[in-house]
Amino acid sequence: EAGVAQSPRYKIIEKRQSVAFWCNPISGHATLYWYQQILGQGPKLLIQFQNNGVVDDSQLPKDRFSAERLKGVDSTLKIQPAKLEDSAVYLCASSLGPRLAGTYNEQFFGPGTRLTVL
Amino acid sequence: AQSVTQLDSQVPVFEEAPVELRCNYSSSVSVYLFWYVQYPNQGLQLLLKYLSGSTLVKGINGFEAEFNKSQTSFHLRKPSVHISDTAEYFCAVKETSGSRLTFGEGTQLTVNP
């Protein structure tokens, strides 16, 4: 079974430029997550989709970050304009959903996109 | 709000030695607990999880963890490590009624020959 796919794997941009990341979740997974992992820290949830609807975007810096999941499958995360502090690995994950009470649907992670902002 | 503290940022050990990676959590409600491993330039892989039942949880690659509710801890252990266990390990917590995973800052385990 194919895992979560992300592209590009690496991206270097200048500050104030725009950048977009793409994620293709595991087939049949209704829930999709974007995480930001700054060097030396654990991943932090940016946004969670259930099908094509947003479940949680409370930690997404909405003045510069946006995300969409058209047709409830692939997703893109955009940063416009980028700042130096956006340098991080952006991880996409997916899981089955919705879950039954008392159960847990494992999140499967992609390899990430490493963004460097100069 | 939930939070996770991983008490050691780096743990160096020799091959075939035992290891314990420490994790404490904070939450006002019941939680699920997880350990993930991240190899260089790869995504996170689930090692093991505690949802309910037995407090001793066994995972992949010979790892196990024990949930201690009174001490709010979920330490990860392996009796004999291999060079291939060198990686970053993350403890994570999720409220049973919520959907957000909160990760600790990670522990870099380095296994030396």
PDB file of C-alpha atoms in Angstrom:
ATOM      1  CA  GLU A   1       0.000   0.000   0.000  1.00  0.00           C
ATOM      2  CA  ALA A   2       1.392   3.423  -0.939  1.00  0.00           C
ATOM      3  CA  GLY A   3       2.110   5.791   1.903  1.00  0.00           C
ATOM      4  CA  VAL A   4       1.560   9.519   2.229  1.00  0.00           C
ATOM      5  CA  ALA A   5       3.296  11.341  -0.611  1.00  0.00           C
ATOM      6  CA  GLN A   6       4.677  14.868  -0.352  1.00  0.00           C
ATOM      7  CA  SER A   7       6.430  17.160  -2.789  1.00  0.00           C
ATOM      8  CA  PRO A   8       8.775  18.816  -3.134  1.00  0.00           C
ATOM      9  CA  ARG A   9      11.138  17.198  -0.603  1.00  0.00           C
ATOM     10  CA  TYR A  10      13.297  20.301  -0.334  1.00  0.00           C
ATOM     11  CA  LYS A  11      12.701  23.972  -1.096  1.00  0.00           C
ATOM     12  CA  ILE A  12      14.896  27.038  -0.668  1.00  0.00           C
ATOM     13  CA  ILE A  13      13.377  30.495  -1.094  1.00  0.00           C
ATOM     14  CA  GLU A  14      14.113  34.092  -0.215  1.00  0.00           C
ATOM     15  CA  LYS A  15      12.077  35.822   2.478  1.00  0.00           C
ATOM     16  CA  ARG A  16       8.906  37.496   1.216  1.00  0.00           C
ATOM     17  CA  GLN A  17       8.587  34.939  -1.590  1.00  0.00           C
ATOM     18  CA  SER A  18       5.678  32.493  -1.842  1.00  0.00           C
ATOM     19  CA  VAL A  19       5.843  28.717  -1.646  1.00  0.00           C
ATOM     20  CA  ALA A  20       3.415  25.810  -1.895  1.00  0.00           C
ATOM     21  CA  PHE A  21       3.602  22.240  -0.699  1.00  0.00           C
ATOM     22  CA  TRP A  22       1.561  19.307  -1.949  1.00  0.00           C
ATOM     23  CA  CYS A  23       0.314  16.214  -0.113  1.00  0.00           C
ATOM     24  CA  ASN A  24      -1.406  13.081  -1.368  1.00  0.00           C
ATOM     25  CA  PRO A  25      -2.792  11.019   1.544  1.00  0.00           C
ATOM     26  CA  ILE A  26      -3.231   7.266   1.739  1.00  0.00           C
ATOM     27  CA  SER A  27      -6.157   6.168  -0.399  1.00  0.00           C
ATOM     28  CA  GLY A  28      -9.396   6.125   1.568  1.00  0.00           C
ATOM     29  CA  HIS A  29      -8.137   8.283   4.426  1.00  0.00           C
ATOM     30  CA  ALA A  30     -10.694  10.964   5.167  1.00  0.00           C
ATOM     31  CA  THR A  31      -8.620  12.952   7.659  1.00  0.00           C
ATOM     32  CA  LEU A  32      -5.554  14.949   6.626  1.00  0.00           C
ATOM     33  CA  TYR A  33      -3.162  16.921   8.812  1.00  0.00           C
ATOM     34  CA  TRP A  34      -0.413  19.465   8.190  1.00  0.00           C
ATOM     35  CA  TYR A  35       2.294  19.842  10.836  1.00  0.00           C
ATOM     36  CA  GLN A  36       5.199  22.266  11.169  1.00  0.00           C
ATOM     37  CA  GLN A  37       8.392  20.849  12.706  1.00  0.00           C
ATOM     38  CA  ILE A  38      10.998  23.472  13.532  1.00  0.00           C
ATOM     39  CA  LEU A  39      14.535  22.171  14.058  1.00  0.00           C
ATOM     40  CA  GLY A  40      14.937  20.826  17.584  1.00  0.00           C
ATOM     41  CA  GLN A  41      11.196  20.776  18.293  1.00  0.00           C
ATOM     42  CA  GLY A  42       8.347  18.335  17.984  1.00  0.00           C
ATOM     43  CA  PRO A  43       5.750  18.642  15.223  1.00  0.00           C
ATOM     44  CA  LYS A  44       3.025  21.232  15.766  1.00  0.00           C
ATOM     45  CA  LEU A  45      -0.387  20.845  14.164  1.00  0.00           C
ATOM     46  CA  LEU A  46      -1.197  23.623  11.697  1.00  0.00           C
ATOM     47  CA  ILE A  47      -4.487  22.402  10.255  1.00  0.00           C
ATOM     48  CA  GLN A  48      -6.700  19.304  10.201  1.00  0.00           C
ATOM     49  CA  PHE A  49      -9.182  18.445   7.447  1.00  0.00           C
ATOM     50  CA  GLN A  50     -12.041  15.972   7.596  1.00  0.00           C
ATOM     51  CA  ASN A  51     -12.770  15.248   3.936  1.00  0.00           C
ATOM     52  CA  ASN A  52     -12.660  18.776   2.479  1.00  0.00           C
ATOM     53  CA  GLY A  53     -13.811  20.582   5.621  1.00  0.00           C
ATOM     54  CA  VAL A  54     -11.556  22.202   8.230  1.00  0.00           C
ATOM     55  CA  VAL A  55     -11.739  20.620  11.709  1.00  0.00           C
ATOM     56  CA  ASP A  56      -8.973  22.550  13.469  1.00  0.00           C
ATOM     57  CA  ASP A  57      -6.941  25.486  12.187  1.00  0.00           C
ATOM     58  CA  SER A  58      -6.459  27.283  15.502  1.00  0.00           C
ATOM     59  CA  GLN A  59      -2.641  27.134  15.238  1.00  0.00           C
ATOM     60  CA  LEU A  60      -2.417  28.199  11.592  1.00  0.00           C
ATOM     61  CA  PRO A  61      -0.963  31.719  11.114  1.00  0.00           C
ATOM     62  CA  LYS A  62      -3.756  32.798   8.818  1.00  0.00           C
ATOM     63  CA  ASP A  63      -2.168  36.095   7.834  1.00  0.00           C
ATOM     64  CA  ARG A  64       0.396  34.204   5.739  1.00  0.00           C
ATOM     65  CA  PHE A  65      -0.517  30.514   5.695  1.00  0.00           C
ATOM     66  CA  SER A  66      -3.402  28.950   3.799  1.00  0.00           C
ATOM     67  CA  ALA A  67      -4.402  25.383   3.025  1.00  0.00           C
ATOM     68  CA  GLU A  68      -7.016  23.683   0.958  1.00  0.00           C
ATOM     69  CA  ARG A  69      -8.183  20.180   0.275  1.00  0.00           C
ATOM     70  CA  LEU A  70     -10.252  20.197  -2.848  1.00  0.00           C
ATOM     71  CA  LYS A  71     -12.423  17.114  -3.466  1.00  0.00           C
ATOM     72  CA  GLY A  72     -11.348  15.690  -0.098  1.00  0.00           C
ATOM     73  CA  VAL A  73      -8.179  14.012  -1.404  1.00  0.00           C
ATOM     74  CA  ASP A  74      -4.986  15.975  -2.205  1.00  0.00           C
ATOM     75  CA  SER A  75      -4.070  19.045  -0.210  1.00  0.00           C
ATOM     76  CA  THR A  76      -1.843  22.071  -0.679  1.00  0.00           C
ATOM     77  CA  LEU A  77      -0.307  24.295   1.987  1.00  0.00           C
ATOM     78  CA  LYS A  78       0.816  27.765   0.943  1.00  0.00           C
ATOM     79  CA  ILE A  79       2.939  30.404   2.628  1.00  0.00           C
ATOM     80  CA  GLN A  80       2.727  33.962   1.306  1.00  0.00           C
ATOM     81  CA  PRO A  81       4.923  35.837   2.063  1.00  0.00           C
ATOM     82  CA  ALA A  82       7.510  33.634   3.775  1.00  0.00           C
ATOM     83  CA  LYS A  83       9.505  34.772   6.797  1.00  0.00           C
ATOM     84  CA  LEU A  84      12.830  33.515   8.124  1.00  0.00           C
ATOM     85  CA  GLU A  85      11.062  31.813  11.038  1.00  0.00           C
ATOM     86  CA  ASP A  86       9.051  29.663   8.616  1.00  0.00           C
ATOM     87  CA  SER A  87      12.158  27.544   7.994  1.00  0.00           C
ATOM     88  CA  ALA A  88      11.049  24.089   9.088  1.00  0.00           C
ATOM     89  CA  VAL A  89       9.987  20.662   7.905  1.00  0.00           C
ATOM     90  CA  TYR A  90       6.329  20.538   6.886  1.00  0.00           C
ATOM     91  CA  LEU A  91       4.813  17.142   7.524  1.00  0.00           C
ATOM     92  CA  CYS A  92       1.578  15.831   6.087  1.00  0.00           C
ATOM     93  CA  ALA A  93      -0.262  12.962   7.770  1.00  0.00           C
ATOM     94  CA  SER A  94      -3.500  11.114   7.115  1.00  0.00           C
ATOM     95  CA  SER A  95      -5.811   8.765   8.996  1.00  0.00           C
ATOM     96  CA  LEU A  96      -9.108   6.964   8.609  1.00  0.00           C
ATOM     97  CA  GLY A  97     -12.047   8.873  10.001  1.00  0.00           C
ATOM     98  CA  PRO A  98     -14.345   9.620  11.657  1.00  0.00           C
ATOM     99  CA  ARG A  99     -13.487   7.391  14.598  1.00  0.00           C
ATOM    100  CA  LEU A 100     -15.742   5.605  17.029  1.00  0.00           C
ATOM    101  CA  ALA A 101     -15.733   6.771  20.641  1.00  0.00           C
ATOM    102  CA  GLY A 102     -12.932   5.126  22.603  1.00  0.00           C
ATOM    103  CA  THR A 103     -10.947   4.204  19.500  1.00  0.00           C
ATOM    104  CA  TYR A 104      -8.013   5.803  17.760  1.00  0.00           C
ATOM    105  CA  ASN A 105      -7.214   6.020  14.070  1.00  0.00           C
ATOM    106  CA  GLU A 106      -3.448   5.982  13.598  1.00  0.00           C
ATOM    107  CA  GLN A 107      -1.905   8.910  11.798  1.00  0.00           C
ATOM    108  CA  PHE A 108       0.488   7.945   8.987  1.00  0.00           C
ATOM    109  CA  PHE A 109       3.136  10.535   8.160  1.00  0.00           C
ATOM    110  CA  GLY A 110       4.739  11.485   4.885  1.00  0.00           C
ATOM    111  CA  PRO A 111       8.498  12.169   4.557  1.00  0.00           C
ATOM    112  CA  GLY A 112       8.033  15.930   4.829  1.00  0.00           C
ATOM    113  CA  THR A 113       9.140  18.994   2.887  1.00  0.00           C
ATOM    114  CA  ARG A 114      12.185  20.790   4.263  1.00  0.00           C
ATOM    115  CA  LEU A 115      11.799  24.551   3.715  1.00  0.00           C
ATOM    116  CA  THR A 116      14.719  26.939   4.061  1.00  0.00           C
ATOM    117  CA  VAL A 117      13.952  30.661   3.977  1.00  0.00           C
ATOM    118  CA  LEU A 118      16.999  32.877   3.348  1.00  0.00           C
TER     119      LEU A 118
ATOM    120  CA  ALA B   1      -4.650  22.142  27.613  1.00  0.00           C
ATOM    121  CA  GLN B   2      -2.382  19.149  27.242  1.00  0.00           C
ATOM    122  CA  SER B   3       1.414  19.242  27.199  1.00  0.00           C
ATOM    123  CA  VAL B   4       4.340  16.839  27.002  1.00  0.00           C
ATOM    124  CA  THR B   5       7.827  17.099  28.496  1.00  0.00           C
ATOM    125  CA  GLN B   6      10.645  14.883  27.340  1.00  0.00           C
ATOM    126  CA  LEU B   7      13.231  15.111  30.044  1.00  0.00           C
ATOM    127  CA  ASP B   8      16.325  14.335  27.979  1.00  0.00           C
ATOM    128  CA  SER B   9      17.146  16.020  24.688  1.00  0.00           C
ATOM    129  CA  GLN B  10      20.000  13.602  23.933  1.00  0.00           C
ATOM    130  CA  VAL B  11      20.714  10.068  25.161  1.00  0.00           C
ATOM    131  CA  PRO B  12      23.966   8.392  24.087  1.00  0.00           C
ATOM    132  CA  VAL B  13      24.322   4.682  24.824  1.00  0.00           C
ATOM    133  CA  PHE B  14      26.497   1.786  23.770  1.00  0.00           C
ATOM    134  CA  GLU B  15      25.204  -1.030  21.616  1.00  0.00           C
ATOM    135  CA  GLU B  16      23.447  -3.839  23.559  1.00  0.00           C
ATOM    136  CA  ALA B  17      22.961  -1.596  26.611  1.00  0.00           C
ATOM    137  CA  PRO B  18      19.481  -0.937  28.019  1.00  0.00           C
ATOM    138  CA  VAL B  19      17.893   2.458  27.485  1.00  0.00           C
ATOM    139  CA  GLU B  20      15.029   4.486  28.954  1.00  0.00           C
ATOM    140  CA  LEU B  21      13.643   7.637  27.347  1.00  0.00           C
ATOM    141  CA  ARG B  22      11.572   9.673  29.769  1.00  0.00           C
ATOM    142  CA  CYS B  23       8.262  11.380  29.065  1.00  0.00           C
ATOM    143  CA  ASN B  24       5.889  13.247  31.376  1.00  0.00           C
ATOM    144  CA  TYR B  25       2.562  14.686  30.334  1.00  0.00           C
ATOM    145  CA  SER B  26       0.029  17.138  31.683  1.00  0.00           C
ATOM    146  CA  SER B  27      -3.712  17.065  31.062  1.00  0.00           C
ATOM    147  CA  SER B  28      -6.869  17.702  33.066  1.00  0.00           C
ATOM    148  CA  VAL B  29      -8.758  14.916  31.287  1.00  0.00           C
ATOM    149  CA  SER B  30      -8.087  11.328  30.253  1.00  0.00           C
ATOM    150  CA  VAL B  31      -5.563  10.871  27.482  1.00  0.00           C
ATOM    151  CA  TYR B  32      -4.082   8.505  24.957  1.00  0.00           C
ATOM    152  CA  LEU B  33      -0.270   8.327  24.857  1.00  0.00           C
ATOM    153  CA  PHE B  34       2.108   7.553  22.015  1.00  0.00           C
ATOM    154  CA  TRP B  35       5.756   7.140  21.118  1.00  0.00           C
ATOM    155  CA  TYR B  36       6.916   7.908  17.567  1.00  0.00           C
ATOM    156  CA  VAL B  37      10.326   7.395  15.973  1.00  0.00           C
ATOM    157  CA  GLN B  38      11.808   9.588  13.247  1.00  0.00           C
ATOM    158  CA  TYR B  39      14.800   8.437  11.227  1.00  0.00           C
ATOM    159  CA  PRO B  40      16.837  11.087   9.351  1.00  0.00           C
ATOM    160  CA  ASN B  41      14.964  12.669   6.438  1.00  0.00           C
ATOM    161  CA  GLN B  42      11.896  10.533   7.080  1.00  0.00           C
ATOM    162  CA  GLY B  43       8.446  11.054   8.537  1.00  0.00           C
ATOM    163  CA  LEU B  44       7.296   9.823  11.916  1.00  0.00           C
ATOM    164  CA  GLN B  45       6.509   6.155  12.521  1.00  0.00           C
ATOM    165  CA  LEU B  46       4.328   4.950  15.385  1.00  0.00           C
ATOM    166  CA  LEU B  47       6.291   2.769  17.850  1.00  0.00           C
ATOM    167  CA  LEU B  48       3.524   2.063  20.344  1.00  0.00           C
ATOM    168  CA  LYS B  49       0.407   3.512  21.913  1.00  0.00           C
ATOM    169  CA  TYR B  50      -1.534   3.383  25.169  1.00  0.00           C
ATOM    170  CA  LEU B  51      -5.302   3.685  24.795  1.00  0.00           C
ATOM    171  CA  SER B  52      -6.605   1.707  27.790  1.00  0.00           C
ATOM    172  CA  GLY B  53      -6.144  -1.565  29.658  1.00  0.00           C
ATOM    173  CA  SER B  54      -2.730  -2.926  30.614  1.00  0.00           C
ATOM    174  CA  THR B  55      -0.330  -0.166  31.583  1.00  0.00           C
ATOM    175  CA  LEU B  56       2.615  -1.998  30.003  1.00  0.00           C
ATOM    176  CA  VAL B  57       2.505  -1.567  26.264  1.00  0.00           C
ATOM    177  CA  LYS B  58       4.706  -3.420  23.796  1.00  0.00           C
ATOM    178  CA  GLY B  59       5.561  -1.945  20.416  1.00  0.00           C
ATOM    179  CA  ILE B  60       7.648  -2.600  17.362  1.00  0.00           C
ATOM    180  CA  ASN B  61      11.407  -3.168  17.299  1.00  0.00           C
ATOM    181  CA  GLY B  62      11.459  -4.526  20.870  1.00  0.00           C
ATOM    182  CA  PHE B  63      10.385  -1.285  22.548  1.00  0.00           C
ATOM    183  CA  GLU B  64       7.919  -1.089  25.432  1.00  0.00           C
ATOM    184  CA  ALA B  65       6.478   1.684  27.576  1.00  0.00           C
ATOM    185  CA  GLU B  66       4.691   1.869  30.888  1.00  0.00           C
ATOM    186  CA  PHE B  67       1.823   4.229  31.613  1.00  0.00           C
ATOM    187  CA  ASN B  68       1.940   5.561  35.181  1.00  0.00           C
ATOM    188  CA  LYS B  69      -1.137   7.644  35.888  1.00  0.00           C
ATOM    189  CA  SER B  70      -0.091   8.770  39.380  1.00  0.00           C
ATOM    190  CA  GLN B  71       3.240  10.075  38.090  1.00  0.00           C
ATOM    191  CA  THR B  72       1.774  11.194  34.734  1.00  0.00           C
ATOM    192  CA  SER B  73       4.604   9.442  32.947  1.00  0.00           C
ATOM    193  CA  PHE B  74       4.984   7.225  29.888  1.00  0.00           C
ATOM    194  CA  HIS B  75       8.646   6.222  29.725  1.00  0.00           C
ATOM    195  CA  LEU B  76       9.985   4.225  26.771  1.00  0.00           C
ATOM    196  CA  ARG B  77      12.373   1.332  27.344  1.00  0.00           C
ATOM    197  CA  LYS B  78      14.372  -1.229  25.426  1.00  0.00           C
ATOM    198  CA  PRO B  79      16.507  -3.883  27.170  1.00  0.00           C
ATOM    199  CA  SER B  80      19.205  -4.036  24.481  1.00  0.00           C
ATOM    200  CA  VAL B  81      19.663  -1.406  21.764  1.00  0.00           C
ATOM    201  CA  HIS B  82      21.136  -1.747  18.285  1.00  0.00           C
ATOM    202  CA  ILE B  83      22.997   0.729  16.106  1.00  0.00           C
ATOM    203  CA  SER B  84      19.880   0.883  13.927  1.00  0.00           C
ATOM    204  CA  ASP B  85      17.872   2.326  16.838  1.00  0.00           C
ATOM    205  CA  THR B  86      19.723   5.618  16.410  1.00  0.00           C
ATOM    206  CA  ALA B  87      16.945   8.139  15.703  1.00  0.00           C
ATOM    207  CA  GLU B  88      14.803  10.912  17.209  1.00  0.00           C
ATOM    208  CA  TYR B  89      12.024   9.723  19.487  1.00  0.00           C
ATOM    209  CA  PHE B  90       8.884  11.740  20.197  1.00  0.00           C
ATOM    210  CA  CYS B  91       6.343  11.276  22.953  1.00  0.00           C
ATOM    211  CA  ALA B  92       2.832  12.517  22.175  1.00  0.00           C
ATOM    212  CA  VAL B  93      -0.480  12.921  23.975  1.00  0.00           C
ATOM    213  CA  LYS B  94      -4.070  13.231  22.799  1.00  0.00           C
ATOM    214  CA  GLU B  95      -7.168  13.833  24.872  1.00  0.00           C
ATOM    215  CA  THR B  96      -9.528  10.868  24.478  1.00  0.00           C
ATOM    216  CA  SER B  97     -12.328  13.185  23.349  1.00  0.00           C
ATOM    217  CA  GLY B  98     -10.157  15.426  21.206  1.00  0.00           C
ATOM    218  CA  SER B  99      -8.447  15.134  17.864  1.00  0.00           C
ATOM    219  CA  ARG B 100      -5.156  17.013  18.308  1.00  0.00           C
ATOM    220  CA  LEU B 101      -1.853  15.220  18.922  1.00  0.00           C
ATOM    221  CA  THR B 102       0.577  17.252  21.035  1.00  0.00           C
ATOM    222  CA  PHE B 103       4.219  16.246  20.714  1.00  0.00           C
ATOM    223  CA  GLY B 104       7.160  16.644  23.044  1.00  0.00           C
ATOM    224  CA  GLU B 105      10.372  18.222  21.820  1.00  0.00           C
ATOM    225  CA  GLY B 106      12.029  14.906  21.111  1.00  0.00           C
ATOM    226  CA  THR B 107      14.941  12.837  22.414  1.00  0.00           C
ATOM    227  CA  GLN B 108      17.862  12.025  20.129  1.00  0.00           C
ATOM    228  CA  LEU B 109      18.992   8.475  20.855  1.00  0.00           C
ATOM    229  CA  THR B 110      22.496   7.729  19.602  1.00  0.00           C
ATOM    230  CA  VAL B 111      23.716   4.145  19.825  1.00  0.00           C
ATOM    231  CA  ASN B 112      27.495   3.827  19.670  1.00  0.00           C
ATOM    232  CA  PRO B 113      29.454   0.644  18.838  1.00  0.00           C
TER     233      PRO B 113
END
